[in-house]
Amino acid sequence: MTGDDDDARLVAFIDGRLDESARGAVEARLAGDADLRERLARLRDGGRPFAPAFQSLLDEAPVERLNAFLAALDGGEHESASFRALSAFRANRFAAAAAIILFCAGIAVGRFGPSWSTASPEIAAPASGQHEDWRQAVAEYMSLYTPDTFAAKTASQPDELSALGAKIGLALTPERIALTSLQFRGAQIFSYDGAPLGQLGYIDPATGPVLFCIIRDSEPDAAMKAEKRGGFTVSSWARAGHGYMLIGRLPVDQMAELANSLERRF
Amino acid sequence: MKAIGPQEVKAGLAANLARLWRYGLVLSGARDVADDLVQATCVRAIERADQFQPGTQLDRWLFSILRSIWLNELRSRRVREGGGFVDASEALVVDGGHQIETNIFAAQVLREVGGLPEAQREAVLLVYVEGLSYREAAEVLAAPIGTIMSRLAAARLTLGKMGAASEPDQARRPDDGGWR
């Protein structure tokens, strides 16, 4: 038996996982082998009250948030939808949440529903209905954000912005995306129906997360407009093939002010 | 035995979210990655409900799925991205922070385990914390039983060098009755 084999067997001995005969054999060897007894002592020294120590990590788990995510899954009725969700997950967990809500939850508002606040069937889908849809997706996964969402996120890497800018075809710099009174917390790239969708995350000390999203798409130019979507304040516009959206829980006038300052830069 | 469906898997997931998250944290050393891992595990387990073998334990199956996602998708991505990877010993202690401040000894155990290599960390978690048999841990890790035991031995030797525990050793569990 090699030393490694001895160690493995001694661990099983310590853990009480040997059957009677194997245990007897180890005990017999221990009786006549001082080196093996020394080895056993060293292995025993590495014992710890592992289970109680790790109990605290269970308490740290964000069970409520994970439960909300799980509840949004549809139980497997739309398998391809779940694949979409998983693909999105590979890019980012919030994209996954968005995809799951979009594709698994049955899109209760209707794929081209103009918005939650005007969900009357008489209202025709806007000409840019498909583009409205990405804003709806953002609004839906925005509901999963909490003030703690960015808590674990450390300061954004400088490269993060330029990399995101390259994907969506815009030069992004810290100055260009800075928002008064909001802390920038990072950039992420998503994909919506094949179009790159960039997301810049901010924290407002009073109302929590604010997202500035940019999609590179052939969206026709559109003037700034403000609306409420799912309890969020949204300001959006489109220019030169890019769609823009600022969403958060800020009051409408504050949101509009921030959006206007961004529009001047984009 | 009757096969279980997505709804049963979903219920099983709901009952095991915290344990899955803890496994994700032990593997990745990062809370946000642990979140990702659990969410992806939820998606995939529901998709693959028909692959669950009735009569086996659902939590073990979920552990396997989470681990597979970690190995095949997330870990490689984190490595490619480079940087930004929290040292697991810090993640397990500093991030595990406020709940355990009152128990310095527990914090020390987490820090020590967090400093072990990934393969040893997960062996310790599955066997000594989750209480899996060697055989069950081997199935989750898709490794021979001997490998599990070797990893536990290596973990113990490293921890042993840090000093003997000042509290009693793990409870002995004569649950296996052999080399399983």
CSV table of C-alpha atoms in Angstrom, one decimal:
chain,number,residue,atom,x,y,z
A,1,MET,CA,0.0,0.0,0.0
A,2,THR,CA,1.4,3.4,-0.9
A,3,GLY,CA,1.3,6.3,1.5
A,4,ASP,CA,-1.5,7.9,-0.4
A,5,ASP,CA,-3.6,4.7,-0.1
A,6,ASP,CA,-2.8,4.6,3.6
A,7,ASP,CA,-4.0,8.2,4.0
A,8,ALA,CA,-7.2,7.5,2.1
A,9,ARG,CA,-7.9,4.4,4.2
A,10,LEU,CA,-7.0,6.2,7.4
A,11,VAL,CA,-9.5,9.0,6.5
A,12,ALA,CA,-12.2,6.4,6.0
A,13,PHE,CA,-11.2,5.0,9.4
A,14,ILE,CA,-11.5,8.3,11.0
A,15,ASP,CA,-14.8,9.0,9.3
A,16,GLY,CA,-16.1,5.7,10.5
A,17,ARG,CA,-16.8,4.6,6.9
A,18,LEU,CA,-15.0,1.3,6.9
A,19,ASP,CA,-16.8,-2.0,7.3
A,20,GLU,CA,-15.9,-4.1,10.3
A,21,SER,CA,-13.2,-6.2,8.7
A,22,ALA,CA,-11.5,-3.3,7.0
A,23,ARG,CA,-11.6,-1.4,10.3
A,24,GLY,CA,-10.1,-4.4,12.1
A,25,ALA,CA,-7.3,-4.6,9.6
A,26,VAL,CA,-6.5,-0.9,10.1
A,27,GLU,CA,-6.5,-1.3,13.9
A,28,ALA,CA,-4.2,-4.3,13.6
A,29,ARG,CA,-1.8,-2.3,11.5
A,30,LEU,CA,-1.9,0.7,13.8
A,31,ALA,CA,-1.0,-1.5,16.8
A,32,GLY,CA,2.3,-2.4,15.2
A,33,ASP,CA,3.2,0.6,13.2
A,34,ALA,CA,4.2,3.8,14.9
A,35,ASP,CA,4.6,5.7,11.6
A,36,LEU,CA,1.0,4.9,10.7
A,37,ARG,CA,-0.2,6.1,14.1
A,38,GLU,CA,1.7,9.3,13.6
A,39,ARG,CA,0.0,9.6,10.2
A,40,LEU,CA,-3.4,9.0,11.8
A,41,ALA,CA,-2.7,11.7,14.3
A,42,ARG,CA,-1.8,14.2,11.6
A,43,LEU,CA,-5.0,13.4,9.7
A,44,ARG,CA,-7.1,13.8,12.9
A,45,ASP,CA,-5.5,17.2,13.4
A,46,GLY,CA,-7.1,18.3,10.2
A,47,GLY,CA,-10.6,17.5,11.5
A,48,ARG,CA,-12.9,20.5,12.0
A,49,PRO,CA,-16.5,21.0,13.0
A,50,PHE,CA,-17.2,21.6,9.3
A,51,ALA,CA,-20.9,21.3,9.3
A,52,PRO,CA,-21.7,23.9,12.0
A,53,ALA,CA,-19.1,26.3,10.5
A,54,PHE,CA,-20.7,26.1,7.1
A,55,GLN,CA,-24.2,26.5,8.5
A,56,SER,CA,-23.7,30.3,8.4
A,57,LEU,CA,-23.4,30.2,4.6
A,58,LEU,CA,-26.9,28.8,4.3
A,59,ASP,CA,-28.1,31.8,6.1
A,60,GLU,CA,-26.3,34.1,3.7
A,61,ALA,CA,-27.9,32.6,0.6
A,62,PRO,CA,-30.2,35.1,-1.2
A,63,VAL,CA,-33.1,32.6,-1.0
A,64,GLU,CA,-35.8,35.2,-1.6
A,65,ARG,CA,-34.3,36.4,-4.8
A,66,LEU,CA,-33.6,32.9,-6.0
A,67,ASN,CA,-37.1,31.8,-5.2
A,68,ALA,CA,-38.4,34.7,-7.2
A,69,PHE,CA,-36.3,33.6,-10.1
A,70,LEU,CA,-37.5,30.0,-9.8
A,71,ALA,CA,-41.1,31.1,-9.5
A,72,ALA,CA,-40.7,32.9,-12.9
A,73,LEU,CA,-39.7,29.7,-14.6
A,74,ASP,CA,-42.6,27.9,-16.3
A,75,GLY,CA,-42.0,24.4,-15.2
A,76,GLY,CA,-40.7,23.2,-18.6
A,77,GLU,CA,-43.7,23.8,-20.8
A,78,HIS,CA,-41.6,25.8,-23.3
A,79,GLU,CA,-38.4,23.9,-23.6
A,80,SER,CA,-36.9,26.0,-26.4
A,81,ALA,CA,-37.7,29.1,-24.3
A,82,SER,CA,-35.5,27.7,-21.5
A,83,PHE,CA,-32.7,27.2,-23.9
A,84,ARG,CA,-33.0,30.8,-24.9
A,85,ALA,CA,-32.9,31.6,-21.2
A,86,LEU,CA,-29.8,29.6,-20.7
A,87,SER,CA,-28.0,31.2,-23.6
A,88,ALA,CA,-28.8,34.5,-22.2
A,89,PHE,CA,-27.6,33.4,-18.9
A,90,ARG,CA,-24.2,32.7,-20.3
A,91,ALA,CA,-23.9,36.3,-21.1
A,92,ASN,CA,-25.4,37.5,-17.9
A,93,ARG,CA,-27.8,36.4,-15.2
A,94,PHE,CA,-30.0,39.4,-15.7
A,95,ALA,CA,-30.3,38.7,-19.3
A,96,ALA,CA,-31.3,35.2,-18.3
A,97,ALA,CA,-34.0,36.6,-16.1
A,98,ALA,CA,-35.3,38.8,-18.9
A,99,ALA,CA,-35.2,35.9,-21.4
A,100,ILE,CA,-37.0,33.6,-19.0
A,101,ILE,CA,-39.7,36.2,-18.3
A,102,LEU,CA,-40.1,36.9,-21.9
A,103,PHE,CA,-40.1,33.5,-23.3
A,104,CYS,CA,-41.3,31.3,-20.5
A,105,ALA,CA,-43.9,33.5,-18.8
A,106,GLY,CA,-46.0,33.4,-21.8
A,107,ILE,CA,-45.5,37.1,-22.5
A,108,ALA,CA,-48.8,37.9,-20.8
A,109,VAL,CA,-48.8,41.4,-22.2
A,110,GLY,CA,-48.5,40.2,-25.7
A,111,ARG,CA,-45.4,40.3,-27.8
A,112,PHE,CA,-46.1,43.6,-29.4
A,113,GLY,CA,-48.1,45.1,-26.5
A,114,PRO,CA,-47.1,48.7,-26.5
A,115,SER,CA,-46.8,49.0,-22.8
A,116,TRP,CA,-48.4,47.9,-19.5
A,117,SER,CA,-50.0,51.2,-18.9
A,118,THR,CA,-51.8,51.2,-22.2
A,119,ALA,CA,-52.6,47.6,-22.6
A,120,SER,CA,-55.9,48.2,-24.4
A,121,PRO,CA,-56.3,45.8,-27.3
A,122,GLU,CA,-57.6,48.6,-29.5
A,123,ILE,CA,-54.2,50.3,-29.5
A,124,ALA,CA,-52.3,49.3,-32.5
A,125,ALA,CA,-48.7,48.2,-32.1
A,126,PRO,CA,-46.4,51.0,-32.9
A,127,ALA,CA,-44.5,50.9,-36.1
A,128,SER,CA,-41.4,50.2,-34.1
A,129,GLY,CA,-43.2,47.5,-32.2
A,130,GLN,CA,-40.3,45.1,-32.2
A,131,HIS,CA,-38.1,47.8,-30.7
A,132,GLU,CA,-40.6,48.6,-28.1
A,133,ASP,CA,-40.4,45.0,-27.2
A,134,TRP,CA,-36.8,45.2,-26.0
A,135,ARG,CA,-37.8,48.1,-23.7
A,136,GLN,CA,-40.5,45.9,-22.3
A,137,ALA,CA,-38.0,43.2,-21.7
A,138,VAL,CA,-35.7,45.6,-19.8
A,139,ALA,CA,-38.7,46.8,-17.8
A,140,GLU,CA,-39.6,43.3,-16.9
A,141,TYR,CA,-36.2,42.2,-15.7
A,142,MET,CA,-35.7,45.5,-14.0
A,143,SER,CA,-38.3,44.4,-11.6
A,144,LEU,CA,-35.8,41.7,-10.4
A,145,TYR,CA,-33.3,44.3,-9.3
A,146,THR,CA,-33.0,45.4,-5.7
A,147,PRO,CA,-30.8,48.0,-4.1
A,148,ASP,CA,-28.5,45.1,-3.3
A,149,THR,CA,-28.1,44.0,-6.8
A,150,PHE,CA,-25.0,45.9,-7.4
A,151,ALA,CA,-23.8,45.7,-3.9
A,152,ALA,CA,-21.3,42.9,-4.6
A,153,LYS,CA,-20.1,44.6,-7.8
A,154,THR,CA,-16.8,46.3,-7.4
A,155,ALA,CA,-15.8,49.4,-9.3
A,156,SER,CA,-16.1,48.9,-13.0
A,157,GLN,CA,-13.0,48.1,-15.0
A,158,PRO,CA,-12.1,50.9,-17.5
A,159,ASP,CA,-11.9,48.3,-20.2
A,160,GLU,CA,-15.5,47.3,-19.5
A,161,LEU,CA,-16.9,50.5,-21.0
A,162,SER,CA,-14.8,50.5,-24.1
A,163,ALA,CA,-15.5,46.8,-24.8
A,164,LEU,CA,-19.2,47.4,-24.5
A,165,GLY,CA,-18.9,50.5,-26.7
A,166,ALA,CA,-17.2,48.4,-29.4
A,167,LYS,CA,-20.0,45.9,-29.3
A,168,ILE,CA,-22.8,48.5,-29.7
A,169,GLY,CA,-20.8,50.8,-32.0
A,170,LEU,CA,-20.4,53.8,-29.7
A,171,ALA,CA,-17.4,55.3,-28.0
A,172,LEU,CA,-18.2,55.0,-24.3
A,173,THR,CA,-16.1,56.9,-21.8
A,174,PRO,CA,-16.7,57.4,-18.1
A,175,GLU,CA,-17.3,61.1,-18.8
A,176,ARG,CA,-19.8,60.4,-21.5
A,177,ILE,CA,-21.9,58.1,-19.4
A,178,ALA,CA,-21.6,59.8,-16.0
A,179,LEU,CA,-24.9,60.9,-14.4
A,180,THR,CA,-25.1,63.5,-11.7
A,181,SER,CA,-25.8,62.1,-8.3
A,182,LEU,CA,-25.8,58.5,-9.5
A,183,GLN,CA,-22.9,56.1,-9.0
A,184,PHE,CA,-21.9,54.1,-12.0
A,185,ARG,CA,-21.7,50.4,-11.1
A,186,GLY,CA,-20.7,48.6,-14.3
A,187,ALA,CA,-21.4,47.8,-17.9
A,188,GLN,CA,-22.8,44.6,-19.3
A,189,ILE,CA,-23.6,43.3,-22.8
A,190,PHE,CA,-26.8,41.5,-23.6
A,191,SER,CA,-28.4,40.4,-26.9
A,192,TYR,CA,-31.9,41.0,-27.9
A,193,ASP,CA,-33.2,39.2,-30.9
A,194,GLY,CA,-29.6,39.2,-32.2
A,195,ALA,CA,-29.1,42.9,-31.6
A,196,PRO,CA,-26.4,43.9,-29.1
A,197,LEU,CA,-28.0,45.5,-26.1
A,198,GLY,CA,-25.6,47.3,-23.7
A,199,GLN,CA,-26.6,48.1,-20.2
A,200,LEU,CA,-25.0,50.6,-17.9
A,201,GLY,CA,-25.9,50.2,-14.2
A,202,TYR,CA,-26.1,53.0,-11.7
A,203,ILE,CA,-27.2,53.3,-8.1
A,204,ASP,CA,-29.3,56.2,-6.9
A,205,PRO,CA,-28.8,56.5,-3.2
A,206,ALA,CA,-32.5,57.3,-2.7
A,207,THR,CA,-34.3,55.0,-5.1
A,208,GLY,CA,-31.9,52.2,-6.0
A,209,PRO,CA,-30.9,50.8,-9.3
A,210,VAL,CA,-31.1,52.9,-12.5
A,211,LEU,CA,-30.3,51.4,-15.9
A,212,PHE,CA,-29.2,53.1,-19.1
A,213,CYS,CA,-29.7,50.7,-22.0
A,214,ILE,CA,-28.6,51.1,-25.6
A,215,ILE,CA,-29.5,48.8,-28.4
A,216,ARG,CA,-27.7,48.8,-31.7
A,217,ASP,CA,-30.5,48.3,-34.1
A,218,SER,CA,-32.0,50.0,-37.2
A,219,GLU,CA,-34.5,51.8,-35.0
A,220,PRO,CA,-36.0,54.8,-36.7
A,221,ASP,CA,-35.2,58.1,-34.9
A,222,ALA,CA,-37.7,59.0,-32.2
A,223,ALA,CA,-38.0,62.0,-30.0
A,224,MET,CA,-37.6,61.7,-26.2
A,225,LYS,CA,-40.6,60.4,-24.5
A,226,ALA,CA,-41.4,59.6,-20.9
A,227,GLU,CA,-43.7,56.8,-19.7
A,228,LYS,CA,-44.4,54.5,-16.8
A,229,ARG,CA,-43.7,50.8,-17.4
A,230,GLY,CA,-44.5,48.3,-14.6
A,231,GLY,CA,-44.0,50.8,-11.9
A,232,PHE,CA,-40.8,52.2,-13.3
A,233,THR,CA,-40.1,55.6,-14.8
A,234,VAL,CA,-38.8,55.3,-18.3
A,235,SER,CA,-37.3,57.9,-20.7
A,236,SER,CA,-36.5,56.7,-24.2
A,237,TRP,CA,-35.4,58.0,-27.5
A,238,ALA,CA,-33.7,56.7,-30.7
A,239,ARG,CA,-31.1,58.3,-32.9
A,240,ALA,CA,-28.9,57.2,-35.8
A,241,GLY,CA,-29.6,53.5,-35.5
A,242,HIS,CA,-29.4,53.3,-31.8
A,243,GLY,CA,-32.3,53.0,-29.3
A,244,TYR,CA,-31.8,54.5,-25.8
A,245,MET,CA,-33.6,53.9,-22.6
A,246,LEU,CA,-33.2,55.1,-19.0
A,247,ILE,CA,-35.2,53.3,-16.4
A,248,GLY,CA,-35.5,53.5,-12.7
A,249,ARG,CA,-37.7,54.5,-9.8
A,250,LEU,CA,-36.7,58.1,-9.9
A,251,PRO,CA,-39.6,60.7,-10.2
A,252,VAL,CA,-40.5,61.5,-13.8
A,253,ASP,CA,-39.0,65.0,-13.8
A,254,GLN,CA,-35.7,63.8,-12.4
A,255,MET,CA,-35.5,60.9,-14.8
A,256,ALA,CA,-36.3,63.3,-17.7
A,257,GLU,CA,-33.5,65.6,-16.6
A,258,LEU,CA,-31.0,62.8,-16.5
A,259,ALA,CA,-32.2,61.4,-19.9
A,260,ASN,CA,-31.9,64.8,-21.5
A,261,SER,CA,-28.4,65.2,-20.3
A,262,LEU,CA,-27.6,61.8,-21.8
A,263,GLU,CA,-29.4,62.6,-25.0
A,264,ARG,CA,-27.2,65.7,-25.5
A,265,ARG,CA,-24.2,63.3,-25.4
A,266,PHE,CA,-25.6,60.6,-27.6
B,1,MET,CA,-41.2,3.8,-10.4
B,2,LYS,CA,-43.2,6.8,-11.7
B,3,ALA,CA,-41.1,9.4,-13.4
B,4,ILE,CA,-41.3,12.9,-11.9
B,5,GLY,CA,-42.1,16.0,-13.8
B,6,PRO,CA,-40.9,19.6,-14.0
B,7,GLN,CA,-43.2,20.7,-11.2
B,8,GLU,CA,-41.7,18.1,-8.8
B,9,VAL,CA,-38.2,19.2,-9.8
B,10,LYS,CA,-39.3,22.8,-9.3
B,11,ALA,CA,-40.4,21.9,-5.8
B,12,GLY,CA,-37.2,20.1,-5.1
B,13,LEU,CA,-35.3,23.1,-6.3
B,14,ALA,CA,-37.2,25.4,-4.0
B,15,ALA,CA,-36.3,23.2,-1.1
B,16,ASN,CA,-32.6,23.2,-1.9
B,17,LEU,CA,-31.8,26.8,-3.0
B,18,ALA,CA,-29.7,27.7,-0.1
B,19,ARG,CA,-27.7,24.4,-0.2
B,20,LEU,CA,-27.1,24.8,-3.9
B,21,TRP,CA,-26.0,28.4,-3.4
B,22,ARG,CA,-23.6,27.4,-0.8
B,23,TYR,CA,-22.1,24.7,-3.1
B,24,GLY,CA,-21.8,27.4,-5.8
B,25,LEU,CA,-20.0,29.7,-3.4
B,26,VAL,CA,-17.6,27.0,-2.3
B,27,LEU,CA,-16.8,26.2,-5.9
B,28,SER,CA,-16.5,29.7,-7.3
B,29,GLY,CA,-15.6,31.8,-4.2
B,30,ALA,CA,-17.9,34.5,-5.5
B,31,ARG,CA,-21.4,35.3,-4.5
B,32,ASP,CA,-22.5,36.6,-7.9
B,33,VAL,CA,-21.3,33.5,-9.5
B,34,ALA,CA,-23.1,31.4,-6.9
B,35,ASP,CA,-26.3,33.3,-7.9
B,36,ASP,CA,-25.6,32.5,-11.5
B,37,LEU,CA,-25.0,28.9,-10.8
B,38,VAL,CA,-28.2,28.4,-8.9
B,39,GLN,CA,-30.3,30.1,-11.5
B,40,ALA,CA,-28.7,28.1,-14.4
B,41,THR,CA,-29.2,25.0,-12.3
B,42,CYS,CA,-32.9,25.8,-12.0
B,43,VAL,CA,-33.3,26.3,-15.7
B,44,ARG,CA,-31.5,23.2,-16.6
B,45,ALA,CA,-33.0,20.9,-14.0
B,46,ILE,CA,-36.5,21.8,-15.1
B,47,GLU,CA,-35.6,21.3,-18.7
B,48,ARG,CA,-34.1,17.9,-17.9
B,49,ALA,CA,-36.7,16.7,-15.4
B,50,ASP,CA,-37.2,13.6,-17.5
B,51,GLN,CA,-33.6,12.6,-16.9
B,52,PHE,CA,-33.9,12.4,-13.2
B,53,GLN,CA,-33.9,8.8,-12.1
B,54,PRO,CA,-36.7,8.1,-9.6
B,55,GLY,CA,-35.5,6.4,-6.5
B,56,THR,CA,-32.3,8.5,-6.4
B,57,GLN,CA,-32.0,11.6,-4.3
B,58,LEU,CA,-33.0,14.8,-6.0
B,59,ASP,CA,-30.5,17.0,-4.2
B,60,ARG,CA,-27.6,14.9,-5.3
B,61,TRP,CA,-28.8,15.2,-8.9
B,62,LEU,CA,-29.1,19.0,-8.5
B,63,PHE,CA,-25.5,19.2,-7.1
B,64,SER,CA,-24.3,17.3,-10.2
B,65,ILE,CA,-26.1,19.7,-12.5
B,66,LEU,CA,-24.7,22.8,-10.7
B,67,ARG,CA,-21.2,21.3,-10.8
B,68,SER,CA,-21.4,20.5,-14.5
B,69,ILE,CA,-22.5,24.1,-15.3
B,70,TRP,CA,-19.6,25.4,-13.2
B,71,LEU,CA,-17.0,23.2,-14.9
B,72,ASN,CA,-18.3,23.5,-18.4
B,73,GLU,CA,-19.5,27.0,-18.6
B,74,LEU,CA,-18.8,29.4,-15.9
B,75,ARG,CA,-15.3,28.5,-14.6
B,76,SER,CA,-13.8,28.6,-18.0
B,77,ARG,CA,-15.4,31.9,-18.8
B,78,ARG,CA,-14.1,33.4,-15.5
B,79,VAL,CA,-10.7,32.1,-16.3
B,80,ARG,CA,-10.8,33.5,-19.9
B,81,GLU,CA,-11.9,36.9,-18.6
B,82,GLY,CA,-9.1,36.8,-16.1
B,83,GLY,CA,-9.1,38.7,-12.9
B,84,GLY,CA,-12.0,39.7,-10.8
B,85,PHE,CA,-11.9,36.3,-9.2
B,86,VAL,CA,-12.3,36.6,-5.5
B,87,ASP,CA,-10.0,34.3,-3.5
B,88,ALA,CA,-12.3,31.7,-2.1
B,89,SER,CA,-10.8,31.9,1.4
B,90,GLU,CA,-11.8,35.6,1.4
B,91,ALA,CA,-15.2,35.0,-0.1
B,92,LEU,CA,-16.0,32.3,2.4
B,93,VAL,CA,-15.0,34.5,5.4
B,94,VAL,CA,-15.2,38.1,4.5
B,95,ASP,CA,-18.3,37.7,2.4
B,96,GLY,CA,-19.7,35.3,4.9
B,97,GLY,CA,-19.2,38.1,7.3
B,98,HIS,CA,-21.7,39.5,9.6
B,99,GLN,CA,-23.6,36.3,10.4
B,100,ILE,CA,-20.5,34.7,11.8
B,101,GLU,CA,-18.7,37.4,13.6
B,102,THR,CA,-20.0,36.1,16.8
B,103,ASN,CA,-18.4,32.8,16.1
B,104,ILE,CA,-14.7,33.3,15.5
B,105,PHE,CA,-14.0,29.6,15.4
B,106,ALA,CA,-16.5,29.0,12.6
B,107,ALA,CA,-15.0,31.9,10.7
B,108,GLN,CA,-11.6,30.3,11.1
B,109,VAL,CA,-12.8,27.0,9.8
B,110,LEU,CA,-14.3,28.7,6.7
B,111,ARG,CA,-11.1,30.6,6.1
B,112,GLU,CA,-9.1,27.5,6.3
B,113,VAL,CA,-11.3,25.5,4.0
B,114,GLY,CA,-11.5,28.4,1.7
B,115,GLY,CA,-7.7,28.3,1.3
B,116,LEU,CA,-7.8,24.7,0.0
B,117,PRO,CA,-7.8,23.8,-3.7
B,118,GLU,CA,-11.2,23.7,-5.3
B,119,ALA,CA,-11.3,19.9,-5.6
B,120,GLN,CA,-10.6,19.5,-1.9
B,121,ARG,CA,-13.1,22.2,-0.9
B,122,GLU,CA,-15.9,20.5,-2.7
B,123,ALA,CA,-15.0,17.1,-1.3
B,124,VAL,CA,-15.1,18.6,2.2
B,125,LEU,CA,-18.4,20.3,1.6
B,126,LEU,CA,-20.1,17.3,0.1
B,127,VAL,CA,-18.9,14.7,2.6
B,128,TYR,CA,-18.4,16.6,5.8
B,129,VAL,CA,-21.0,19.3,5.5
B,130,GLU,CA,-23.7,17.8,3.3
B,131,GLY,CA,-23.2,14.4,4.7
B,132,LEU,CA,-22.9,12.5,1.5
B,133,SER,CA,-21.4,9.1,1.5
B,134,TYR,CA,-18.2,8.6,-0.3
B,135,ARG,CA,-20.1,6.9,-3.1
B,136,GLU,CA,-22.6,9.7,-3.4
B,137,ALA,CA,-19.9,12.3,-3.5
B,138,ALA,CA,-18.0,10.2,-6.1
B,139,GLU,CA,-21.2,10.2,-8.2
B,140,VAL,CA,-21.6,13.9,-8.0
B,141,LEU,CA,-18.0,14.5,-8.8
B,142,ALA,CA,-17.9,11.7,-11.5
B,143,ALA,CA,-14.8,10.5,-9.9
B,144,PRO,CA,-13.6,7.2,-8.3
B,145,ILE,CA,-14.3,6.8,-4.6
B,146,GLY,CA,-10.6,6.6,-4.0
B,147,THR,CA,-10.2,10.1,-5.4
B,148,ILE,CA,-12.7,11.5,-2.9
B,149,MET,CA,-10.9,9.9,0.0
B,150,SER,CA,-7.5,11.1,-1.3
B,151,ARG,CA,-8.9,14.7,-1.6
B,152,LEU,CA,-10.3,14.4,2.0
B,153,ALA,CA,-6.9,13.2,3.2
B,154,ALA,CA,-5.1,16.0,1.4
B,155,ALA,CA,-7.5,18.5,2.9
B,156,ARG,CA,-7.0,17.1,6.4
B,157,LEU,CA,-3.2,17.1,6.1
B,158,THR,CA,-3.2,20.7,5.0
B,159,LEU,CA,-5.7,21.7,7.8
B,160,GLY,CA,-3.7,19.6,10.2
B,161,LYS,CA,-0.6,21.7,9.5
B,162,MET,CA,-2.5,24.7,10.5
B,163,GLY,CA,-3.0,23.2,13.9
B,164,ALA,CA,-5.4,20.8,15.5
B,165,ALA,CA,-9.0,21.9,15.9
B,166,SER,CA,-9.7,23.2,19.4
B,167,GLU,CA,-13.1,21.7,19.2
B,168,PRO,CA,-14.0,18.0,18.9
B,169,ASP,CA,-13.5,16.3,15.6
B,170,GLN,CA,-16.3,15.6,13.2
B,171,ALA,CA,-18.9,13.2,14.4
B,172,ARG,CA,-18.2,9.8,13.3
B,173,ARG,CA,-20.8,8.4,11.0
B,174,PRO,CA,-20.7,4.7,10.6
B,175,ASP,CA,-23.2,5.0,7.7
B,176,ASP,CA,-21.5,3.3,4.9
B,177,GLY,CA,-20.2,0.1,6.2
B,178,GLY,CA,-17.6,-0.3,3.5
B,179,TRP,CA,-15.6,1.2,0.7
B,180,ARG,CA,-18.6,2.9,-1.0
